[in-house]
Amino acid sequence: MTTGESYTQIRFTLTDGVGVITLNRPDRLNSFTEVMHTELARALDTLQAHAGLRGLVITGAGRGFCAGQDLSERKPADDGSRRDLSLMLEKCYRPLITRLRALPVPVVCVMNGVAAGAGASLVLACDVVFAVQSARFVQAFSKIGLLPDAGGTWFLPRLVGSARAMGAALFGESVSATDAQAWGLIWRVVPDDALDATLSDITATLAAGPTRAYAATKAALHASSGNTLAQQFDLECQLQRELGYTDDYVEGMRAFAEKRPPAFTGT
């Protein structure tokens, strides 16, 4: 179903517990504005309040995923005065990225084109990323005298290592979808003409999947980089104990024994 709320710079649907957010400023390569951030926050409010939430898919309209910040909202003033760029990071980007990471369901990005600047950081904040063959990443901040932000300096080295992260950040060179997959930056490259089918497959998979197991997996993997092995074992024990009491575990075991696909309910 399409939500009853009105959106102008994103499209948002919620069907079978799976939300789909489409960044919708195709004439500006879906670049971020304050209005878009406000609408994204409203969509996330709806998702977080939905008791049967099972996943979120993020994609873009048109030929690009997201070109980053719309620089027309951040250009220097005509009188030569300077602008505090940290204010928008604190007001808009920090809440968006941290909420996506904390959302207790898989957040899947389907990259339909270029992701640049903060748009690339948005991609990296997602749990799993599919990209069409023609998509590419550009950390273009150095081209305008800035450093990667919106969490970019945190995500990049953890995903691809310090050498590749430093090169991409310093020189702002484009990274193809194929190289991004080889680097471990994304999960899978799909043909451009398979974009719609990929979106459909992902939403169907999330809607039918073991929601609590997905949530526990996301929590454990995100926690691992800050834990010792002993702490991670403790977390695995805690989460596995909880999952062992779920209906989905019982159904999964029955389906395995009966050699049939499981019918998970998310409980």
PDB file of C-alpha atoms in Angstrom:
ATOM      1  CA  MET A   1       0.000   0.000   0.000  1.00  0.00           C
ATOM      2  CA  THR A   2       1.070   3.603  -0.529  1.00  0.00           C
ATOM      3  CA  THR A   3       1.118   5.621   2.668  1.00  0.00           C
ATOM      4  CA  GLY A   4      -1.470   8.325   3.140  1.00  0.00           C
ATOM      5  CA  GLU A   5       1.102  11.024   3.802  1.00  0.00           C
ATOM      6  CA  SER A   6       2.142  13.443   1.083  1.00  0.00           C
ATOM      7  CA  TYR A   7       5.729  13.420  -0.136  1.00  0.00           C
ATOM      8  CA  THR A   8       7.302  15.646  -2.779  1.00  0.00           C
ATOM      9  CA  GLN A   9      10.966  14.581  -2.895  1.00  0.00           C
ATOM     10  CA  ILE A  10      10.706  10.885  -2.039  1.00  0.00           C
ATOM     11  CA  ARG A  11       8.251   8.114  -2.787  1.00  0.00           C
ATOM     12  CA  PHE A  12       7.342   5.832   0.100  1.00  0.00           C
ATOM     13  CA  THR A  13       5.328   2.623   0.220  1.00  0.00           C
ATOM     14  CA  LEU A  14       4.841   0.026   2.938  1.00  0.00           C
ATOM     15  CA  THR A  15       3.567  -3.361   1.793  1.00  0.00           C
ATOM     16  CA  ASP A  16       3.631  -6.685   3.674  1.00  0.00           C
ATOM     17  CA  GLY A  17       5.856  -5.105   6.305  1.00  0.00           C
ATOM     18  CA  VAL A  18       8.505  -3.971   3.809  1.00  0.00           C
ATOM     19  CA  GLY A  19       9.087  -0.274   3.245  1.00  0.00           C
ATOM     20  CA  VAL A  20      10.402   1.049  -0.058  1.00  0.00           C
ATOM     21  CA  ILE A  21      11.870   4.554  -0.148  1.00  0.00           C
ATOM     22  CA  THR A  22      12.667   6.021  -3.560  1.00  0.00           C
ATOM     23  CA  LEU A  23      14.665   9.251  -3.623  1.00  0.00           C
ATOM     24  CA  ASN A  24      12.668  11.311  -6.091  1.00  0.00           C
ATOM     25  CA  ARG A  25      14.469  14.344  -7.491  1.00  0.00           C
ATOM     26  CA  PRO A  26      15.608  12.768 -10.767  1.00  0.00           C
ATOM     27  CA  ASP A  27      16.249  16.136 -12.425  1.00  0.00           C
ATOM     28  CA  ARG A  28      18.880  16.800  -9.726  1.00  0.00           C
ATOM     29  CA  LEU A  29      20.184  13.232  -9.503  1.00  0.00           C
ATOM     30  CA  ASN A  30      18.225  12.882  -6.237  1.00  0.00           C
ATOM     31  CA  SER A  31      20.542  15.227  -4.371  1.00  0.00           C
ATOM     32  CA  PHE A  32      19.718  15.909  -0.722  1.00  0.00           C
ATOM     33  CA  THR A  33      17.786  18.962   0.412  1.00  0.00           C
ATOM     34  CA  GLU A  34      16.382  19.876   3.792  1.00  0.00           C
ATOM     35  CA  VAL A  35      12.929  18.993   2.462  1.00  0.00           C
ATOM     36  CA  MET A  36      14.141  15.540   1.443  1.00  0.00           C
ATOM     37  CA  HIS A  37      15.677  15.009   4.872  1.00  0.00           C
ATOM     38  CA  THR A  38      12.395  16.012   6.523  1.00  0.00           C
ATOM     39  CA  GLU A  39      10.472  13.560   4.349  1.00  0.00           C
ATOM     40  CA  LEU A  40      12.974  10.770   5.008  1.00  0.00           C
ATOM     41  CA  ALA A  41      12.592  11.371   8.740  1.00  0.00           C
ATOM     42  CA  ARG A  42       8.806  11.119   8.431  1.00  0.00           C
ATOM     43  CA  ALA A  43       9.075   7.870   6.491  1.00  0.00           C
ATOM     44  CA  LEU A  44      11.403   6.435   9.127  1.00  0.00           C
ATOM     45  CA  ASP A  45       8.957   7.507  11.847  1.00  0.00           C
ATOM     46  CA  THR A  46       6.259   5.482  10.082  1.00  0.00           C
ATOM     47  CA  LEU A  47       8.532   2.461   9.725  1.00  0.00           C
ATOM     48  CA  GLN A  48       9.644   2.527  13.349  1.00  0.00           C
ATOM     49  CA  ALA A  49       6.023   2.713  14.517  1.00  0.00           C
ATOM     50  CA  HIS A  50       4.966  -0.249  12.361  1.00  0.00           C
ATOM     51  CA  ALA A  51       4.682  -3.357  14.542  1.00  0.00           C
ATOM     52  CA  GLY A  52       5.068  -5.779  11.644  1.00  0.00           C
ATOM     53  CA  LEU A  53       8.110  -4.178  10.017  1.00  0.00           C
ATOM     54  CA  ARG A  54      10.220  -6.693   8.089  1.00  0.00           C
ATOM     55  CA  GLY A  55      12.631  -4.655   6.004  1.00  0.00           C
ATOM     56  CA  LEU A  56      13.468  -1.463   4.149  1.00  0.00           C
ATOM     57  CA  VAL A  57      14.622  -1.022   0.549  1.00  0.00           C
ATOM     58  CA  ILE A  58      16.137   2.274  -0.634  1.00  0.00           C
ATOM     59  CA  THR A  59      16.581   3.194  -4.297  1.00  0.00           C
ATOM     60  CA  GLY A  60      16.505   6.238  -6.549  1.00  0.00           C
ATOM     61  CA  ALA A  61      14.384   7.568  -9.397  1.00  0.00           C
ATOM     62  CA  GLY A  62      15.831   8.209 -12.828  1.00  0.00           C
ATOM     63  CA  ARG A  63      19.432   7.681 -13.898  1.00  0.00           C
ATOM     64  CA  GLY A  64      21.171   8.372 -10.590  1.00  0.00           C
ATOM     65  CA  PHE A  65      20.896   7.063  -7.044  1.00  0.00           C
ATOM     66  CA  CYS A  66      21.985  10.188  -5.176  1.00  0.00           C
ATOM     67  CA  ALA A  67      24.481  12.906  -6.074  1.00  0.00           C
ATOM     68  CA  GLY A  68      24.943  13.925  -2.435  1.00  0.00           C
ATOM     69  CA  GLN A  69      24.103  17.294  -0.975  1.00  0.00           C
ATOM     70  CA  ASP A  70      22.384  19.797  -3.239  1.00  0.00           C
ATOM     71  CA  LEU A  71      25.123  22.411  -3.207  1.00  0.00           C
ATOM     72  CA  SER A  72      22.696  25.217  -4.009  1.00  0.00           C
ATOM     73  CA  GLU A  73      21.591  24.958  -0.366  1.00  0.00           C
ATOM     74  CA  ARG A  74      25.155  25.136   0.908  1.00  0.00           C
ATOM     75  CA  LYS A  75      26.920  27.651  -1.306  1.00  0.00           C
ATOM     76  CA  PRO A  76      28.910  30.492   0.295  1.00  0.00           C
ATOM     77  CA  ALA A  77      26.991  33.699   0.894  1.00  0.00           C
ATOM     78  CA  ASP A  78      27.309  36.513  -1.652  1.00  0.00           C
ATOM     79  CA  ASP A  79      28.739  38.826   1.023  1.00  0.00           C
ATOM     80  CA  GLY A  80      31.701  36.501   1.539  1.00  0.00           C
ATOM     81  CA  SER A  81      30.639  35.297   4.988  1.00  0.00           C
ATOM     82  CA  ARG A  82      31.376  31.678   5.871  1.00  0.00           C
ATOM     83  CA  ARG A  83      28.889  28.900   6.631  1.00  0.00           C
ATOM     84  CA  ASP A  84      29.169  26.340   9.455  1.00  0.00           C
ATOM     85  CA  LEU A  85      28.849  23.091   7.493  1.00  0.00           C
ATOM     86  CA  SER A  86      28.658  21.000  10.660  1.00  0.00           C
ATOM     87  CA  LEU A  87      25.157  22.295  11.377  1.00  0.00           C
ATOM     88  CA  MET A  88      23.543  20.363   8.538  1.00  0.00           C
ATOM     89  CA  LEU A  89      25.566  17.266   9.412  1.00  0.00           C
ATOM     90  CA  GLU A  90      24.244  17.383  12.968  1.00  0.00           C
ATOM     91  CA  LYS A  91      20.692  18.322  12.041  1.00  0.00           C
ATOM     92  CA  CYS A  92      20.135  16.056   9.031  1.00  0.00           C
ATOM     93  CA  TYR A  93      22.817  13.514   8.215  1.00  0.00           C
ATOM     94  CA  ARG A  94      23.684  12.196  11.666  1.00  0.00           C
ATOM     95  CA  PRO A  95      20.030  11.335  12.476  1.00  0.00           C
ATOM     96  CA  LEU A  96      19.449   9.748   9.047  1.00  0.00           C
ATOM     97  CA  ILE A  97      22.525   7.527   9.074  1.00  0.00           C
ATOM     98  CA  THR A  98      22.259   6.495  12.731  1.00  0.00           C
ATOM     99  CA  ARG A  99      18.555   5.673  12.379  1.00  0.00           C
ATOM    100  CA  LEU A 100      19.202   3.453   9.381  1.00  0.00           C
ATOM    101  CA  ARG A 101      21.943   1.603  11.242  1.00  0.00           C
ATOM    102  CA  ALA A 102      19.726   1.174  14.302  1.00  0.00           C
ATOM    103  CA  LEU A 103      16.612   0.067  12.421  1.00  0.00           C
ATOM    104  CA  PRO A 104      15.992  -3.512  13.658  1.00  0.00           C
ATOM    105  CA  VAL A 105      15.415  -4.934  10.161  1.00  0.00           C
ATOM    106  CA  PRO A 106      17.610  -5.285   7.075  1.00  0.00           C
ATOM    107  CA  VAL A 107      18.124  -2.073   5.122  1.00  0.00           C
ATOM    108  CA  VAL A 108      18.860  -2.954   1.501  1.00  0.00           C
ATOM    109  CA  CYS A 109      20.057  -0.436  -1.057  1.00  0.00           C
ATOM    110  CA  VAL A 110      19.334  -1.006  -4.742  1.00  0.00           C
ATOM    111  CA  MET A 111      21.692   1.427  -6.439  1.00  0.00           C
ATOM    112  CA  ASN A 112      20.210   2.429  -9.773  1.00  0.00           C
ATOM    113  CA  GLY A 113      23.025   4.793 -10.785  1.00  0.00           C
ATOM    114  CA  VAL A 114      25.766   7.054  -9.500  1.00  0.00           C
ATOM    115  CA  ALA A 115      26.176   7.619  -5.752  1.00  0.00           C
ATOM    116  CA  ALA A 116      28.364  10.596  -4.951  1.00  0.00           C
ATOM    117  CA  GLY A 117      29.365  12.425  -1.790  1.00  0.00           C
ATOM    118  CA  ALA A 118      26.804  11.986   0.969  1.00  0.00           C
ATOM    119  CA  GLY A 119      24.852   9.781  -1.446  1.00  0.00           C
ATOM    120  CA  ALA A 120      27.731   7.307  -1.333  1.00  0.00           C
ATOM    121  CA  SER A 121      27.707   7.499   2.467  1.00  0.00           C
ATOM    122  CA  LEU A 122      23.990   6.684   2.433  1.00  0.00           C
ATOM    123  CA  VAL A 123      24.723   3.588   0.355  1.00  0.00           C
ATOM    124  CA  LEU A 124      27.461   2.472   2.749  1.00  0.00           C
ATOM    125  CA  ALA A 125      25.137   2.891   5.741  1.00  0.00           C
ATOM    126  CA  CYS A 126      22.813   0.221   4.334  1.00  0.00           C
ATOM    127  CA  ASP A 127      23.207  -3.409   5.382  1.00  0.00           C
ATOM    128  CA  VAL A 128      23.279  -4.922   1.892  1.00  0.00           C
ATOM    129  CA  VAL A 129      23.863  -3.186  -1.437  1.00  0.00           C
ATOM    130  CA  PHE A 130      22.902  -4.277  -4.949  1.00  0.00           C
ATOM    131  CA  ALA A 131      24.093  -2.060  -7.800  1.00  0.00           C
ATOM    132  CA  VAL A 132      23.298  -2.019 -11.500  1.00  0.00           C
ATOM    133  CA  GLN A 133      26.250  -2.540 -13.819  1.00  0.00           C
ATOM    134  CA  SER A 134      26.390   1.120 -14.870  1.00  0.00           C
ATOM    135  CA  ALA A 135      26.383   2.461 -11.305  1.00  0.00           C
ATOM    136  CA  ARG A 136      29.468   4.025  -9.801  1.00  0.00           C
ATOM    137  CA  PHE A 137      30.718   5.534  -6.548  1.00  0.00           C
ATOM    138  CA  VAL A 138      32.404   8.920  -6.321  1.00  0.00           C
ATOM    139  CA  GLN A 139      33.793  10.385  -3.108  1.00  0.00           C
ATOM    140  CA  ALA A 140      33.996  13.828  -4.648  1.00  0.00           C
ATOM    141  CA  PHE A 141      34.448  15.916  -1.503  1.00  0.00           C
ATOM    142  CA  SER A 142      38.092  16.787  -2.215  1.00  0.00           C
ATOM    143  CA  LYS A 143      36.995  18.417  -5.485  1.00  0.00           C
ATOM    144  CA  ILE A 144      35.342  21.191  -3.454  1.00  0.00           C
ATOM    145  CA  GLY A 145      37.861  21.333  -0.620  1.00  0.00           C
ATOM    146  CA  LEU A 146      36.047  19.116   1.881  1.00  0.00           C
ATOM    147  CA  LEU A 147      36.442  15.681   3.466  1.00  0.00           C
ATOM    148  CA  PRO A 148      33.972  12.771   3.171  1.00  0.00           C
ATOM    149  CA  ASP A 149      31.164  13.168   5.675  1.00  0.00           C
ATOM    150  CA  ALA A 150      27.796  11.644   6.639  1.00  0.00           C
ATOM    151  CA  GLY A 151      29.799   8.770   8.129  1.00  0.00           C
ATOM    152  CA  GLY A 152      31.905   8.239   5.018  1.00  0.00           C
ATOM    153  CA  THR A 153      35.229   8.291   6.852  1.00  0.00           C
ATOM    154  CA  TRP A 154      33.904   5.606   9.234  1.00  0.00           C
ATOM    155  CA  PHE A 155      32.372   3.279   6.661  1.00  0.00           C
ATOM    156  CA  LEU A 156      34.998   3.386   3.906  1.00  0.00           C
ATOM    157  CA  PRO A 157      38.090   2.032   5.694  1.00  0.00           C
ATOM    158  CA  ARG A 158      36.040  -0.645   7.470  1.00  0.00           C
ATOM    159  CA  LEU A 159      34.678  -1.918   4.173  1.00  0.00           C
ATOM    160  CA  VAL A 160      37.627  -1.625   1.797  1.00  0.00           C
ATOM    161  CA  GLY A 161      40.736  -1.063   3.960  1.00  0.00           C
ATOM    162  CA  SER A 162      42.768   2.076   4.549  1.00  0.00           C
ATOM    163  CA  ALA A 163      44.666   2.137   1.226  1.00  0.00           C
ATOM    164  CA  ARG A 164      41.592   2.059  -1.003  1.00  0.00           C
ATOM    165  CA  ALA A 165      39.632   4.326   1.320  1.00  0.00           C
ATOM    166  CA  MET A 166      42.419   6.907   1.322  1.00  0.00           C
ATOM    167  CA  GLY A 167      42.823   6.820  -2.450  1.00  0.00           C
ATOM    168  CA  ALA A 168      39.110   7.138  -3.118  1.00  0.00           C
ATOM    169  CA  ALA A 169      38.757   9.981  -0.611  1.00  0.00           C
ATOM    170  CA  LEU A 170      41.845  11.970  -1.590  1.00  0.00           C
ATOM    171  CA  PHE A 171      41.569  11.777  -5.358  1.00  0.00           C
ATOM    172  CA  GLY A 172      37.805  11.546  -5.845  1.00  0.00           C
ATOM    173  CA  GLU A 173      38.093   9.035  -8.666  1.00  0.00           C
ATOM    174  CA  SER A 174      35.034   7.133  -9.821  1.00  0.00           C
ATOM    175  CA  VAL A 175      34.733   3.493  -8.700  1.00  0.00           C
ATOM    176  CA  SER A 176      32.738   1.222 -10.987  1.00  0.00           C
ATOM    177  CA  ALA A 177      30.110  -1.171  -9.668  1.00  0.00           C
ATOM    178  CA  THR A 178      32.316  -4.091 -10.721  1.00  0.00           C
ATOM    179  CA  ASP A 179      35.293  -2.743  -8.764  1.00  0.00           C
ATOM    180  CA  ALA A 180      33.041  -1.916  -5.810  1.00  0.00           C
ATOM    181  CA  GLN A 181      31.959  -5.548  -5.655  1.00  0.00           C
ATOM    182  CA  ALA A 182      35.549  -6.783  -5.968  1.00  0.00           C
ATOM    183  CA  TRP A 183      36.597  -4.425  -3.157  1.00  0.00           C
ATOM    184  CA  GLY A 184      33.840  -5.606  -0.821  1.00  0.00           C
ATOM    185  CA  LEU A 185      32.084  -2.256  -0.981  1.00  0.00           C
ATOM    186  CA  ILE A 186      28.818  -3.812  -2.159  1.00  0.00           C
ATOM    187  CA  TRP A 187      27.204  -7.249  -2.219  1.00  0.00           C
ATOM    188  CA  ARG A 188      26.216  -7.804  -5.848  1.00  0.00           C
ATOM    189  CA  VAL A 189      26.174  -6.246  -9.316  1.00  0.00           C
ATOM    190  CA  VAL A 190      23.074  -6.842 -11.446  1.00  0.00           C
ATOM    191  CA  PRO A 191      22.348  -5.988 -15.099  1.00  0.00           C
ATOM    192  CA  ASP A 192      20.773  -2.591 -15.634  1.00  0.00           C
ATOM    193  CA  ASP A 193      17.662  -4.153 -17.132  1.00  0.00           C
ATOM    194  CA  ALA A 194      17.231  -6.330 -14.017  1.00  0.00           C
ATOM    195  CA  LEU A 195      16.649  -3.353 -11.707  1.00  0.00           C
ATOM    196  CA  ASP A 196      12.881  -3.799 -11.349  1.00  0.00           C
ATOM    197  CA  ALA A 197      13.155  -7.577 -10.947  1.00  0.00           C
ATOM    198  CA  THR A 198      15.839  -7.128  -8.284  1.00  0.00           C
ATOM    199  CA  LEU A 199      13.623  -4.731  -6.342  1.00  0.00           C
ATOM    200  CA  SER A 200      10.713  -7.178  -6.518  1.00  0.00           C
ATOM    201  CA  ASP A 201      12.845 -10.144  -5.450  1.00  0.00           C
ATOM    202  CA  ILE A 202      14.325  -8.283  -2.482  1.00  0.00           C
ATOM    203  CA  THR A 203      10.988  -7.021  -1.171  1.00  0.00           C
ATOM    204  CA  ALA A 204       9.480 -10.504  -1.523  1.00  0.00           C
ATOM    205  CA  THR A 205      12.433 -12.088   0.279  1.00  0.00           C
ATOM    206  CA  LEU A 206      12.246  -9.636   3.176  1.00  0.00           C
ATOM    207  CA  ALA A 207       8.466  -9.990   3.454  1.00  0.00           C
ATOM    208  CA  ALA A 208       8.755 -13.795   3.723  1.00  0.00           C
ATOM    209  CA  GLY A 209      11.947 -14.010   5.763  1.00  0.00           C
ATOM    210  CA  PRO A 210      12.694 -14.778   9.442  1.00  0.00           C
ATOM    211  CA  THR A 211      12.450 -11.198  10.651  1.00  0.00           C
ATOM    212  CA  ARG A 212      13.852 -11.704  14.137  1.00  0.00           C
ATOM    213  CA  ALA A 213      16.767 -13.739  12.821  1.00  0.00           C
ATOM    214  CA  TYR A 214      17.498 -10.958  10.335  1.00  0.00           C
ATOM    215  CA  ALA A 215      17.424  -8.405  13.156  1.00  0.00           C
ATOM    216  CA  ALA A 216      19.728 -10.466  15.356  1.00  0.00           C
ATOM    217  CA  THR A 217      22.151 -11.043  12.488  1.00  0.00           C
ATOM    218  CA  LYS A 218      22.282  -7.328  11.729  1.00  0.00           C
ATOM    219  CA  ALA A 219      22.846  -6.462  15.398  1.00  0.00           C
ATOM    220  CA  ALA A 220      25.595  -9.047  15.846  1.00  0.00           C
ATOM    221  CA  LEU A 221      27.514  -8.157  12.703  1.00  0.00           C
ATOM    222  CA  HIS A 222      27.378  -4.431  13.423  1.00  0.00           C
ATOM    223  CA  ALA A 223      28.569  -5.028  16.989  1.00  0.00           C
ATOM    224  CA  SER A 224      31.465  -7.283  16.012  1.00  0.00           C
ATOM    225  CA  SER A 225      33.912  -4.536  15.033  1.00  0.00           C
ATOM    226  CA  GLY A 226      33.801  -3.100  18.552  1.00  0.00           C
ATOM    227  CA  ASN A 227      33.785  -6.389  20.464  1.00  0.00           C
ATOM    228  CA  THR A 228      36.461  -8.793  21.574  1.00  0.00           C
ATOM    229  CA  LEU A 229      35.935 -12.420  20.586  1.00  0.00           C
ATOM    230  CA  ALA A 230      34.747 -13.177  24.122  1.00  0.00           C
ATOM    231  CA  GLN A 231      32.232 -10.322  24.007  1.00  0.00           C
ATOM    232  CA  GLN A 232      30.994 -11.467  20.622  1.00  0.00           C
ATOM    233  CA  PHE A 233      30.485 -15.009  21.922  1.00  0.00           C
ATOM    234  CA  ASP A 234      28.447 -13.548  24.784  1.00  0.00           C
ATOM    235  CA  LEU A 235      26.306 -11.615  22.306  1.00  0.00           C
ATOM    236  CA  GLU A 236      25.837 -14.673  20.092  1.00  0.00           C
ATOM    237  CA  CYS A 237      24.739 -16.704  23.105  1.00  0.00           C
ATOM    238  CA  GLN A 238      22.229 -14.047  24.120  1.00  0.00           C
ATOM    239  CA  LEU A 239      20.756 -13.634  20.647  1.00  0.00           C
ATOM    240  CA  GLN A 240      20.714 -17.336  19.812  1.00  0.00           C
ATOM    241  CA  ARG A 241      18.960 -18.059  23.110  1.00  0.00           C
ATOM    242  CA  GLU A 242      16.235 -15.589  22.166  1.00  0.00           C
ATOM    243  CA  LEU A 243      15.880 -16.963  18.642  1.00  0.00           C
ATOM    244  CA  GLY A 244      15.583 -20.524  19.921  1.00  0.00           C
ATOM    245  CA  TYR A 245      12.235 -19.600  21.512  1.00  0.00           C
ATOM    246  CA  THR A 246      10.731 -18.069  18.348  1.00  0.00           C
ATOM    247  CA  ASP A 247       8.001 -19.571  16.202  1.00  0.00           C
ATOM    248  CA  ASP A 248      10.177 -19.061  13.145  1.00  0.00           C
ATOM    249  CA  TYR A 249      12.876 -21.352  14.547  1.00  0.00           C
ATOM    250  CA  VAL A 250      10.316 -24.090  15.181  1.00  0.00           C
ATOM    251  CA  GLU A 251       8.898 -23.621  11.675  1.00  0.00           C
ATOM    252  CA  GLY A 252      12.379 -23.598  10.149  1.00  0.00           C
ATOM    253  CA  MET A 253      13.264 -26.892  11.791  1.00  0.00           C
ATOM    254  CA  ARG A 254       9.962 -28.491  10.753  1.00  0.00           C
ATOM    255  CA  ALA A 255      10.381 -27.291   7.177  1.00  0.00           C
ATOM    256  CA  PHE A 256      13.936 -28.650   7.068  1.00  0.00           C
ATOM    257  CA  ALA A 257      12.776 -32.073   8.318  1.00  0.00           C
ATOM    258  CA  GLU A 258       9.851 -32.112   5.882  1.00  0.00           C
ATOM    259  CA  LYS A 259      12.009 -30.923   2.965  1.00  0.00           C
ATOM    260  CA  ARG A 260       9.795 -27.935   2.148  1.00  0.00           C
ATOM    261  CA  PRO A 261      10.250 -24.162   2.106  1.00  0.00           C
ATOM    262  CA  PRO A 262       9.626 -22.586   5.527  1.00  0.00           C
ATOM    263  CA  ALA A 263       6.606 -20.325   6.056  1.00  0.00           C
ATOM    264  CA  PHE A 264       8.075 -17.735   8.398  1.00  0.00           C
ATOM    265  CA  THR A 265       5.758 -15.325  10.203  1.00  0.00           C
ATOM    266  CA  GLY A 266       8.319 -13.023  11.797  1.00  0.00           C
ATOM    267  CA  THR A 267       7.428 -14.197  15.317  1.00  0.00           C
TER     268      THR A 267
END
